[in-house]
Coordinates of C-alpha atoms and ligand atoms in Angstrom, one line a residue:
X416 CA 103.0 69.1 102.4
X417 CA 106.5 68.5 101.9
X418 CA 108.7 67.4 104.9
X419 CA 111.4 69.5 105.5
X420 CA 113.3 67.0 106.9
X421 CA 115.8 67.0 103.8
X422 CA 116.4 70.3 104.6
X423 CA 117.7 70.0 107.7
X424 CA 120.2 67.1 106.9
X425 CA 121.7 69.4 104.5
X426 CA 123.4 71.1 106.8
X427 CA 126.5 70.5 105.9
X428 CA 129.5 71.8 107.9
X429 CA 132.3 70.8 105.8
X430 CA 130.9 73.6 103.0
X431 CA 130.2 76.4 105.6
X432 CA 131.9 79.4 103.8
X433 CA 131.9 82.3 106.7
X434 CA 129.7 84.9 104.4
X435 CA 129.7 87.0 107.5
X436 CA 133.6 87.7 106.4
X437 CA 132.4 90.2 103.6
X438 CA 132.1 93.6 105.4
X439 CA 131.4 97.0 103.6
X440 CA 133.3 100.1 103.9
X441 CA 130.1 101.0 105.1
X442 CA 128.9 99.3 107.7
X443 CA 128.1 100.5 110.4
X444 CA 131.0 100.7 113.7
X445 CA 129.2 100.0 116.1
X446 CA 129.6 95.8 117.6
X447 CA 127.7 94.1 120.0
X448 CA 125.0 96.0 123.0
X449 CA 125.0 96.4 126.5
X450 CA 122.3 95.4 129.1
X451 CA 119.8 92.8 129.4
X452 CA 117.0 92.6 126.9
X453 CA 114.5 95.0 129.1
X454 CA 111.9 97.7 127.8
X455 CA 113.3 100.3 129.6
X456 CA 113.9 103.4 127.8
X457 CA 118.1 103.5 127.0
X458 CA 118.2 106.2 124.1
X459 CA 121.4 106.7 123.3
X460 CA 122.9 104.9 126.7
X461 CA 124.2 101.8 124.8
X462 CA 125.9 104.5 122.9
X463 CA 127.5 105.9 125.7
X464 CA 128.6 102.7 127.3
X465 CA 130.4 101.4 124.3
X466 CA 131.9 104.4 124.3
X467 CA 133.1 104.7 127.4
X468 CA 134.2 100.7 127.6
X469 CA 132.6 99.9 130.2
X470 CA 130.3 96.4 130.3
X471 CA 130.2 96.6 126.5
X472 CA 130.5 93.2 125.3
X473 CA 131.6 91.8 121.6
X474 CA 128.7 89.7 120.2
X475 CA 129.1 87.0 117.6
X476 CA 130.0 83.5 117.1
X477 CA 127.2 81.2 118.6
X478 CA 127.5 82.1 122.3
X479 CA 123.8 82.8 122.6
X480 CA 121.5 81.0 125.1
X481 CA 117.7 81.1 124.0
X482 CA 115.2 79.0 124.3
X483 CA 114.8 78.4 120.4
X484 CA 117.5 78.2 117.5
X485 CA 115.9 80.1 114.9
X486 CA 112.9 82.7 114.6
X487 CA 110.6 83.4 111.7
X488 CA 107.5 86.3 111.6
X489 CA 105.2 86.3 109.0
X490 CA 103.4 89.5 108.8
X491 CA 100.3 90.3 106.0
X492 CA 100.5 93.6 105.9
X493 CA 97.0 95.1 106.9
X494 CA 95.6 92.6 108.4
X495 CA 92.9 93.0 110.4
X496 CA 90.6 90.4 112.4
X497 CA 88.4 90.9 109.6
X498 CA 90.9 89.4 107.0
X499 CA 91.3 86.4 109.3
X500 CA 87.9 86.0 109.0
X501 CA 87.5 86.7 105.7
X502 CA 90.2 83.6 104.5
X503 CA 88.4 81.4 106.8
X504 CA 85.0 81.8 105.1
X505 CA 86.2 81.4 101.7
X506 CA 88.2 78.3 103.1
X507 CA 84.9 76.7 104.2
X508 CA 82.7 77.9 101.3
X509 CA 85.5 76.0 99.1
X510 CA 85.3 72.9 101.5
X511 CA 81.3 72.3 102.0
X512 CA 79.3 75.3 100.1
X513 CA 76.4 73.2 100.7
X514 CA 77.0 73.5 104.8
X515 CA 78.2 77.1 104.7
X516 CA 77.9 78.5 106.8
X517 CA 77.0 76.8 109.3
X518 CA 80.8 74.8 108.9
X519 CA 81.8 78.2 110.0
X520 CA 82.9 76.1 113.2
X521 CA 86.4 75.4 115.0
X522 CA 85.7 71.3 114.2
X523 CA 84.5 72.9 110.7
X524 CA 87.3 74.9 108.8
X525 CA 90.7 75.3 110.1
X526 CA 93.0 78.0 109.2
X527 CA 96.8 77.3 110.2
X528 CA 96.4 80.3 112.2
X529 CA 94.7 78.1 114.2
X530 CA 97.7 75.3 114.9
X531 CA 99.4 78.1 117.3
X532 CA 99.6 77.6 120.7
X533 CA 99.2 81.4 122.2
X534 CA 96.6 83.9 120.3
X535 CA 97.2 87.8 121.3
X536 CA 96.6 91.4 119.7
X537 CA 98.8 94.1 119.3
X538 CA 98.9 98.0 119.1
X539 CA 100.0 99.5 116.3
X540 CA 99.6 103.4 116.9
X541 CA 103.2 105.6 116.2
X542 CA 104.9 107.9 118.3
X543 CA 103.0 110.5 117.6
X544 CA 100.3 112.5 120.0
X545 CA 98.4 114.0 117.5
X546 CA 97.9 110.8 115.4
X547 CA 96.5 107.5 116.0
X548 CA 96.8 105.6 113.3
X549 CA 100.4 104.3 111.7
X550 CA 101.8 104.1 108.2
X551 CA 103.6 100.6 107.3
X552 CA 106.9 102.6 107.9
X553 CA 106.5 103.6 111.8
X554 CA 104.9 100.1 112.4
X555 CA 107.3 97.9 111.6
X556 CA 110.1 100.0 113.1
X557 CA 108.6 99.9 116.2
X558 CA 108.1 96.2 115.6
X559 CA 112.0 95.8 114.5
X560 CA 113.6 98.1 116.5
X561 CA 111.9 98.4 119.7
X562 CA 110.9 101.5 119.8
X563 CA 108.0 103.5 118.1
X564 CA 109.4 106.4 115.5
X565 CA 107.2 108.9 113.2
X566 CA 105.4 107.9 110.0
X567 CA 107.3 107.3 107.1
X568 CA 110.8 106.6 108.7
X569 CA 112.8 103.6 108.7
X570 CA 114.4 102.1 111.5
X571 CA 115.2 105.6 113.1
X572 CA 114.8 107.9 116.0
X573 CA 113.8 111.6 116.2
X574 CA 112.7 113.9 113.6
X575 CA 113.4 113.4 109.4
X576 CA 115.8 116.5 109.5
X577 CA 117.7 115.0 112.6
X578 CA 117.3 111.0 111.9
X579 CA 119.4 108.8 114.0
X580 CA 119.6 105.0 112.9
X581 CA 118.7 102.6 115.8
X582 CA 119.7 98.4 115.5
X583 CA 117.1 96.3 114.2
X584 CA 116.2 92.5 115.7
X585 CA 117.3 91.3 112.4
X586 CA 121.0 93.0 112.9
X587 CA 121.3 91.6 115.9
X588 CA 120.7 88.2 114.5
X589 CA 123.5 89.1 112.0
X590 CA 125.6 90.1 114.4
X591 CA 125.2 86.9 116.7
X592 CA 126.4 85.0 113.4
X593 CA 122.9 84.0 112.7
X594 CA 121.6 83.8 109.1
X595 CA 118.6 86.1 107.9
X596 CA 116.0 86.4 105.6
X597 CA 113.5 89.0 104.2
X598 CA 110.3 87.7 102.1
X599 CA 107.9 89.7 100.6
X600 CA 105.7 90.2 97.5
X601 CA 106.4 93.9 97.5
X602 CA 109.0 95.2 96.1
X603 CA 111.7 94.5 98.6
X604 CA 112.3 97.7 99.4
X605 CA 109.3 98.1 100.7
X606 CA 108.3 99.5 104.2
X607 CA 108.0 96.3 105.7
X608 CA 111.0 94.8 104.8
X609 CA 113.1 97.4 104.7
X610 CA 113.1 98.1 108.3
X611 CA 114.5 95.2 109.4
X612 CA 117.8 95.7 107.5
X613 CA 117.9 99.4 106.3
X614 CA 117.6 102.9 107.3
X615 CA 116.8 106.1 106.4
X616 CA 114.6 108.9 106.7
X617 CA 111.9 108.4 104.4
X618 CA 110.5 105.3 103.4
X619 CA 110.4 106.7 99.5
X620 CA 114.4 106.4 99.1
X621 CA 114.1 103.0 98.1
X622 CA 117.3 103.2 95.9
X623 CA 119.4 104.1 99.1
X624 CA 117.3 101.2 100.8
X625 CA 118.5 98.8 98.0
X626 CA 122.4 100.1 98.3
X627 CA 122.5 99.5 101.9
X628 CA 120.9 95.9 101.6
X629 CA 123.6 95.1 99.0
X630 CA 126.5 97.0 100.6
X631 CA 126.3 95.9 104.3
X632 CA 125.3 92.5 103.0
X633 CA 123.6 92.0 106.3
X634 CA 120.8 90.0 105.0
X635 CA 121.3 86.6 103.4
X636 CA 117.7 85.9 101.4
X637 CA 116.4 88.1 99.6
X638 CA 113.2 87.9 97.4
X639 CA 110.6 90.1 96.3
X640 CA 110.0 92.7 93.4
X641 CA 111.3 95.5 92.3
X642 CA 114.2 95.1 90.7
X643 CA 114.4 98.8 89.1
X644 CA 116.1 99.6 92.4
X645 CA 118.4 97.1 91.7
X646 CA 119.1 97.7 88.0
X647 CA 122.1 99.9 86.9
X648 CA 119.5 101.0 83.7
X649 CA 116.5 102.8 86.3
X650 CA 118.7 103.8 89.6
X651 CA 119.7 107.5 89.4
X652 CA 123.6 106.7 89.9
X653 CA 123.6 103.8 87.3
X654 CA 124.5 101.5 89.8
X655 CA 124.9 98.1 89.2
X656 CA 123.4 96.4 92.4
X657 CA 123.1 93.2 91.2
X658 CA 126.3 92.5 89.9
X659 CA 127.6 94.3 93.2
X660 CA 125.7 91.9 95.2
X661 CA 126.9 88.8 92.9
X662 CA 130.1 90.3 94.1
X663 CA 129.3 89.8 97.5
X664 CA 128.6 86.0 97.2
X665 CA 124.6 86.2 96.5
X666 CA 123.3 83.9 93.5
X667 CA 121.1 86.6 91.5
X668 CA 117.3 84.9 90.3
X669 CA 114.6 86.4 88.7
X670 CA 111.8 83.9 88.0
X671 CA 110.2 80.7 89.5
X672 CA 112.1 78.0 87.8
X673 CA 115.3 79.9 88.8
X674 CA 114.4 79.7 92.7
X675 CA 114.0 76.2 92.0
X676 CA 117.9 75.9 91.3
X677 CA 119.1 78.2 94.0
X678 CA 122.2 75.9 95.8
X679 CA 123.7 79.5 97.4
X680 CA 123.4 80.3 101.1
X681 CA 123.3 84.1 99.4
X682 CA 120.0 85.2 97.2
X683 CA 118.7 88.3 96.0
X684 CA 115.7 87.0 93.9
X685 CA 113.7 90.2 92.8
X686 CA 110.8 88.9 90.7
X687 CA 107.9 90.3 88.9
X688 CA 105.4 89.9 85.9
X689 CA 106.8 89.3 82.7
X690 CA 105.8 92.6 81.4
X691 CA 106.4 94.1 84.5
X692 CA 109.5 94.1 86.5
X693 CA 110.0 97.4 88.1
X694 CA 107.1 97.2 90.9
X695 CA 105.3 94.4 93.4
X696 CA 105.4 91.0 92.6
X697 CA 101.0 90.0 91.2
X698 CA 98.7 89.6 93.2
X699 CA 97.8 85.8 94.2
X700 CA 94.8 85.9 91.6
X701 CA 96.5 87.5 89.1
X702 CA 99.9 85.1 89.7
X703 CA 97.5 82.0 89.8
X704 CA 94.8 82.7 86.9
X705 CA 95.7 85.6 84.6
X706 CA 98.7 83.7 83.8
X707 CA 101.4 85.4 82.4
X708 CA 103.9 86.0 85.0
X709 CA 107.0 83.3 85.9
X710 CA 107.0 84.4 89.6
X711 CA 106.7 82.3 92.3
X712 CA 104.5 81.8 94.9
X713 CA 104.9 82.7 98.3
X714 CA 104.4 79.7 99.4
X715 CA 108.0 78.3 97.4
X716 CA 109.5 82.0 97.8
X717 CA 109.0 80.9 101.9
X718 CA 110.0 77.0 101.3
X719 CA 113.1 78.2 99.6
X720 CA 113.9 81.2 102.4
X721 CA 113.3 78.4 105.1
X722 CA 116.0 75.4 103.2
X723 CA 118.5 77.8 102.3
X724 CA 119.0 80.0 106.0
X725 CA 118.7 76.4 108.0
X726 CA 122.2 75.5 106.1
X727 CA 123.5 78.1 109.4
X728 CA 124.5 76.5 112.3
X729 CA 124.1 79.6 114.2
X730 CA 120.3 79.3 113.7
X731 CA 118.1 82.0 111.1
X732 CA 115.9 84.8 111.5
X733 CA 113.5 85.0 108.5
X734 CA 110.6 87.8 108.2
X735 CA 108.3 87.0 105.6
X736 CA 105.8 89.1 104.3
X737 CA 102.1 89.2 102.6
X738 CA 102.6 92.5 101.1
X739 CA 99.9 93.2 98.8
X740 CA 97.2 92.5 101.6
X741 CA 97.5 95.8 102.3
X742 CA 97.4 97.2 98.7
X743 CA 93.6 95.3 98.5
X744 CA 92.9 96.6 101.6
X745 CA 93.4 100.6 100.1
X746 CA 91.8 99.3 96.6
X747 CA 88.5 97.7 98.8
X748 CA 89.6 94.3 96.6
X749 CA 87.6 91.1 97.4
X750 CA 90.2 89.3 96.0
X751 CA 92.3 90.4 99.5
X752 CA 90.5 87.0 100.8
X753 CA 92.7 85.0 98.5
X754 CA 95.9 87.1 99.4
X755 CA 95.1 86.1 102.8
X756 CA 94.2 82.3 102.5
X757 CA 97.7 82.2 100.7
X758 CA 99.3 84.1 103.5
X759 CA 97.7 81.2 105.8
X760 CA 99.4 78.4 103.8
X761 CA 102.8 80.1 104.3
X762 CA 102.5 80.5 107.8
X763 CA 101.3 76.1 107.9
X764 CA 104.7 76.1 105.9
X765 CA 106.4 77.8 108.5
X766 CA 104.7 75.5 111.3
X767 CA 104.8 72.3 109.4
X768 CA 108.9 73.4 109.7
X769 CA 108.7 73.8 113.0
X770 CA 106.7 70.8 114.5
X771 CA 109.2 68.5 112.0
X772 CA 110.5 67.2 115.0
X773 CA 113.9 66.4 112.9
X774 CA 114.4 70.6 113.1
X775 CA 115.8 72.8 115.4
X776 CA 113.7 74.5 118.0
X777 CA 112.0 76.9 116.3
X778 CA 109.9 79.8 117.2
X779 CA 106.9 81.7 114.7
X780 CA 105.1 83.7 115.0
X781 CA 101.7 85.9 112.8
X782 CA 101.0 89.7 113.3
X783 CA 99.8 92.0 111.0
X784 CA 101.8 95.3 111.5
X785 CA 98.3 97.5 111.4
X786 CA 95.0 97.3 110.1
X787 CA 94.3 98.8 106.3
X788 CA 90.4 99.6 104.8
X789 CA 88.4 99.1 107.7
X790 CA 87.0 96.0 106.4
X791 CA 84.2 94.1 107.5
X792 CA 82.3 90.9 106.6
X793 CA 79.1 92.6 105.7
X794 CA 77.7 95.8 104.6
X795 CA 73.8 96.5 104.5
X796 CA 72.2 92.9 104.2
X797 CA 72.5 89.9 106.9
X798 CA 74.5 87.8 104.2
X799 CA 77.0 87.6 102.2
X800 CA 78.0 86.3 98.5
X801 CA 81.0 83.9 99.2
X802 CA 80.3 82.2 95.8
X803 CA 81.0 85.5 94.3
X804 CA 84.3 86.1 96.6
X805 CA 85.3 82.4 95.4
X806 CA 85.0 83.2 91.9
X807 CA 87.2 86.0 91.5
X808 CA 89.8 85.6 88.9
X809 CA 91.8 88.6 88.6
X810 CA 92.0 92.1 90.9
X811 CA 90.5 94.8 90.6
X812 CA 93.5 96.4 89.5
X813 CA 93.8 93.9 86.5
X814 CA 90.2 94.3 86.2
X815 CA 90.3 98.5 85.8
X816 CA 93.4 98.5 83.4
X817 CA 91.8 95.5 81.2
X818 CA 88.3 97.6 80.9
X819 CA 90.4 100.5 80.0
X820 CA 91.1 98.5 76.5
X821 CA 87.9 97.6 76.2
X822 CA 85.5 98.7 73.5
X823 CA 81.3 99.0 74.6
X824 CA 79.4 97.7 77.6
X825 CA 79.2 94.3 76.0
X826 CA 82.9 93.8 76.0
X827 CA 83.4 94.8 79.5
X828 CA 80.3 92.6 80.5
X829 CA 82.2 90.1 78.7
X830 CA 85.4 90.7 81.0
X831 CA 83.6 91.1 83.8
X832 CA 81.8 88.0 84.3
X833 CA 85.0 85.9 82.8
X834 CA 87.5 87.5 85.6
X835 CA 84.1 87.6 88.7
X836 CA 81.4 84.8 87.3
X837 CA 78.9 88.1 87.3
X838 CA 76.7 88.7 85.5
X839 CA 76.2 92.8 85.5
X840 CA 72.7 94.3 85.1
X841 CA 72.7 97.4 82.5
X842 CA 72.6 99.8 85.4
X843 CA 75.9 98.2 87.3
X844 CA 77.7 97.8 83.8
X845 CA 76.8 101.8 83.6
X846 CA 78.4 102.5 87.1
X847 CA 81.2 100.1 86.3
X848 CA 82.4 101.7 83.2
X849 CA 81.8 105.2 84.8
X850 CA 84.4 104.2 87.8
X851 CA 82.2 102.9 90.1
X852 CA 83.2 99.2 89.3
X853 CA 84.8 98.7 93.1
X854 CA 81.4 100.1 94.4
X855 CA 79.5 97.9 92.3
X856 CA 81.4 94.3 92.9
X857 CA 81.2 95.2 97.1
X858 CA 77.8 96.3 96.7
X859 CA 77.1 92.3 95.5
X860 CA 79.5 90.2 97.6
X861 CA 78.4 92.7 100.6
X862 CA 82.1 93.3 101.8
X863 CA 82.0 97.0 103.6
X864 CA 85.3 99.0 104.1
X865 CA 85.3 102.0 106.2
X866 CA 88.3 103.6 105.4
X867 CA 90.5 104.2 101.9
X868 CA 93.8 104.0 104.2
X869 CA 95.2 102.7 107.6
X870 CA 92.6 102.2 110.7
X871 CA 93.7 102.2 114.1
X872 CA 92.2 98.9 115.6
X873 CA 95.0 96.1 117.4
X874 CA 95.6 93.6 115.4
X875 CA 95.6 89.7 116.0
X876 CA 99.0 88.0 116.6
X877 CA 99.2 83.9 116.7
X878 CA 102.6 82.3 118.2
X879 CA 103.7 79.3 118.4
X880 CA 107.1 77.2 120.1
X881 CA 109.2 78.6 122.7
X882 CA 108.0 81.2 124.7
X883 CA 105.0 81.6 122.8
X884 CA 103.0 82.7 125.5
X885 CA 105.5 86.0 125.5
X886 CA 103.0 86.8 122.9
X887 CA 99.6 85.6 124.6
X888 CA 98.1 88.7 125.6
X889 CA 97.6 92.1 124.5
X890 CA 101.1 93.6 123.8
X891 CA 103.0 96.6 122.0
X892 CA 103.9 96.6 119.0
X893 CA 107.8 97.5 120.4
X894 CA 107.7 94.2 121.8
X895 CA 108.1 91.7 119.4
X896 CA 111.4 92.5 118.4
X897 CA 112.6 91.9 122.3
X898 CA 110.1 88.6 122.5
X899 CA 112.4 87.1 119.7
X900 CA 115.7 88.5 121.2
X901 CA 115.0 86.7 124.5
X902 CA 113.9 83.2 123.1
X903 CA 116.7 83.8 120.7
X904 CA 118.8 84.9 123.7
X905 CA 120.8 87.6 121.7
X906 CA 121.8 90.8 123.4
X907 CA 119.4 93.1 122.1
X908 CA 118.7 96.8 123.7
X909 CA 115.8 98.6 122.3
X910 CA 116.2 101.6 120.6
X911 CA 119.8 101.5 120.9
X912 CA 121.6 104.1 118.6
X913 CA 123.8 102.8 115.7
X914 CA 126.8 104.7 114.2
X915 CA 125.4 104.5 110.7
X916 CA 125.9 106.0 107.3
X917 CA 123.3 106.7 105.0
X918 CA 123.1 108.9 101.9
X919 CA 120.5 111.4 101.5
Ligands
LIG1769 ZN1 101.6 98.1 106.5

């Protein structure tokens, strides 16, 4: 593992530009919040206040007084206890398949889940009393703003016909003069990330999402996929938003070896496979062994996030997120085990940052924003095939859109046992090329899944640094954004209204 001790001494004052000068016509009006950081209900209080005068306070500069200088969340979308579970077996079957599994043991196999100091679980239902179960949307608004919202919105309060925006953690950050990040392997536009630094009704008007990103400029990294949002040739207006956000100081990349060179304290990076652009960045099998993509891993996507946001003096706030954990959790994808394990090494990236005891105090935190598939580490039998789980070279995505140009059952056994290291009987080669192929890999390696969508269970959270035993217990999902205001110390209220423009 790479120190990140270089990174730190490149802090260089004499070079610090103030980014934060470059405002948009439309940003938002609204400065600073009132009030301590407290649970307490305040809908459209703060508002009131500022307006008024009274007790509101100007934010900014680096006047705050938390415990830690800089925050980062990693969150891998859908992720149940199961998937923990799931990254630690194949972990150990890779270490000792000779002891597995009886190395299934805390001396055994370590996950970097592990290295925190303070283990809790979260809720995840919305704000809804005839539903229990969330969509990415409502679940990380509730975790960025504070307060819980219906499925599908972004970073709002009350109904999709009467939408009011509400400040996110990560706006606060901004506001405080902190630097920011968002991370994902999604497109960036995505639920997930998009509710940290956008907001509009629907979580589908990811050209709007990508406008405000690049307008209010609020957000200093940014890498993922999806660059159609982006590109002036697929958005509806023909907007150019990458040479708009080259405008507003960011250096534009689009593959690995470009990250490499990235010397900006602005990035948009938008990434995907060479054939494909427009959507999520690969899976981690498909990135790692089908071969022909030039993105980067998560892993240097987070490295990179981490080295350019610590150039800020004011500290960073960096989300990073395991997007596509939740896309194997709908599909029922073994392969979601690697997704995972990778997942793990980015949050020891994040910890091997924050024990460097050359950096600033730092505080991280894991936790998955709801559970997706229902899965479970066994089906109908007492075991389970982890060699099978290891093996898998491509997902079943790959797998169903290669098999579509394929020609006879012999072919397709062919592709099958390349991509899986199975070896299909006639009967399962029959299923497979009827459609059955998901049912037919799970019915081997054992994996169940209850559900082809969201399940309602808590979800494990792991923190670590200062104040990490905020998160030590069973908490609310509208807490974690006020956990990282108060070891940030920045005036944070939740669901406080924001005088926002959006366009429908
Ligand atoms: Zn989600």
């Amino acid at each position: 593992m790479e120190s990140f001790t270089r990174m730190s001494d490149t802090s260089d004052s004499s070079d610090k530009t103030d980014d934060r000068s470059i405002v948009s016509a439309n940003r938002r009006t609204f400065m600073g919040a009132v009030g301590a950081i407290t649970g307490a209900s305040a809908l459209g209080g703060s508002a009131l206040a500022n307006d008024d005068g009274s007790e509101t306070e100007l934010s900014g500069g680096d006047s705050r007084s938390g415990d830690a200088h800089n925050a980062i969340v990693v969150i891998p979308d859908g992720a149940g206890q199961a998937h923990i579970s799931g990254a630690r077996y194949l972990k150990a079957w890779r270490e000792d398949p000779e002891e597995f599994p009886l190395n299934i043991t805390p001396d055994g196999t370590s996950l970097n889940v592990d290295r925190a100091e303070q283990i809790g679980g979260m809720s995840t239902q919305p704000d809804d009393p005839d539903q229990l179960i969330t969509d990415s949307a409502a679940a990380g608004t509730a975790m960025a703003t504070g307060t819980k919202i219906y499925s599908g919105a972004i970073s709002g309060i009350g109904t999709e016909e009467n939408f009011t925006p509400v400040r996110t953690i990560l706006e606060a950050a901004h506001d405080a003069g902190m630097a920011t990040g968002l991370v994902t392997t999604t497109e960036i536009t995505h639920a997930t990330p998009a509710k940290f630094a956008s907001h509009v009704p629907d979580r589908g008007m990811g050209e709007e999402i990508a406008r405000q990103y690049v307008e209010n400029a609020t957000v200093d990294v940014l890498l993922g996929g999806g660059k159609h949002h982006f590109d002036p040739e697929e958005r509806e207006d023909g907007e150019d938003l990458i040479a708009c956000a080259q405008e507003q100081g960011y250096q534009y990349v689009e593959t690995d070896d470009e990250l490499d060179s990235v010397d900006s304290r602005k990035v948009l990076g938008l990434f995907g496979s060479e054939t494909d652009r427009s959507t999520h960045m690969s899976y981690y099998v498909d990135r790692e062994y089908v071969g022909d993509t030039d993105e980067p891993d998560l892993v240097d996507m987070t490295e990179m996030a981490i080295e350019t946001l610590s150039k800020c003096d004011n500290g960073f706030f960096l989300m990073i997120e395991s997007g596509r954990v939740d896309h194997q959790g709908h599909a029922h994808d073994n392969a979601i085990t690697h997704e995972q394990l990778e997942c793990d090494e980015v949050f020891g990236t994040v910890l091997d940052y924050v024990e460097d005891p050359s950096t600033p105090e730092t505080f991280a935190m894991q936790v998955a924003d709801h559970e997706t598939g229902g899965m479970s580490l066994g089906a109908d039998a007492y075991d389970m095939d982890w060699e099978a789980i290891d093996n898998i070279r491509a997902s079943l995505e790959y797998l169903d859109d290669a098999m579509d140009d394929y020609q006879g059952t012999d072919e397709v056994a062919e592709l099958i046992e390349k991509r899986t290291g199975l070896e299909l009987s006639y009967g399962e080669l029959m299923d497979a090329t009827g459609g059955q192929l998901t049912d037919v890999l799970n019915a081997r390696t054992q994996m169940g899944w209850s559900s082809d969508s969201h399940t309602a269970e808590e979800v494990p959270a792991y923190a670590h640094g200062p104040n990490a035993e905020f998160f030590g217990r069973y908490f609310d999902n509208t807490e974690v954004s006020v956990g990282i205001a108060d070891v940030l110390g920045l005036e944070f209220e939740p669901g406080q209204e924001i005088d926002y423009e959006y366009q429908e």
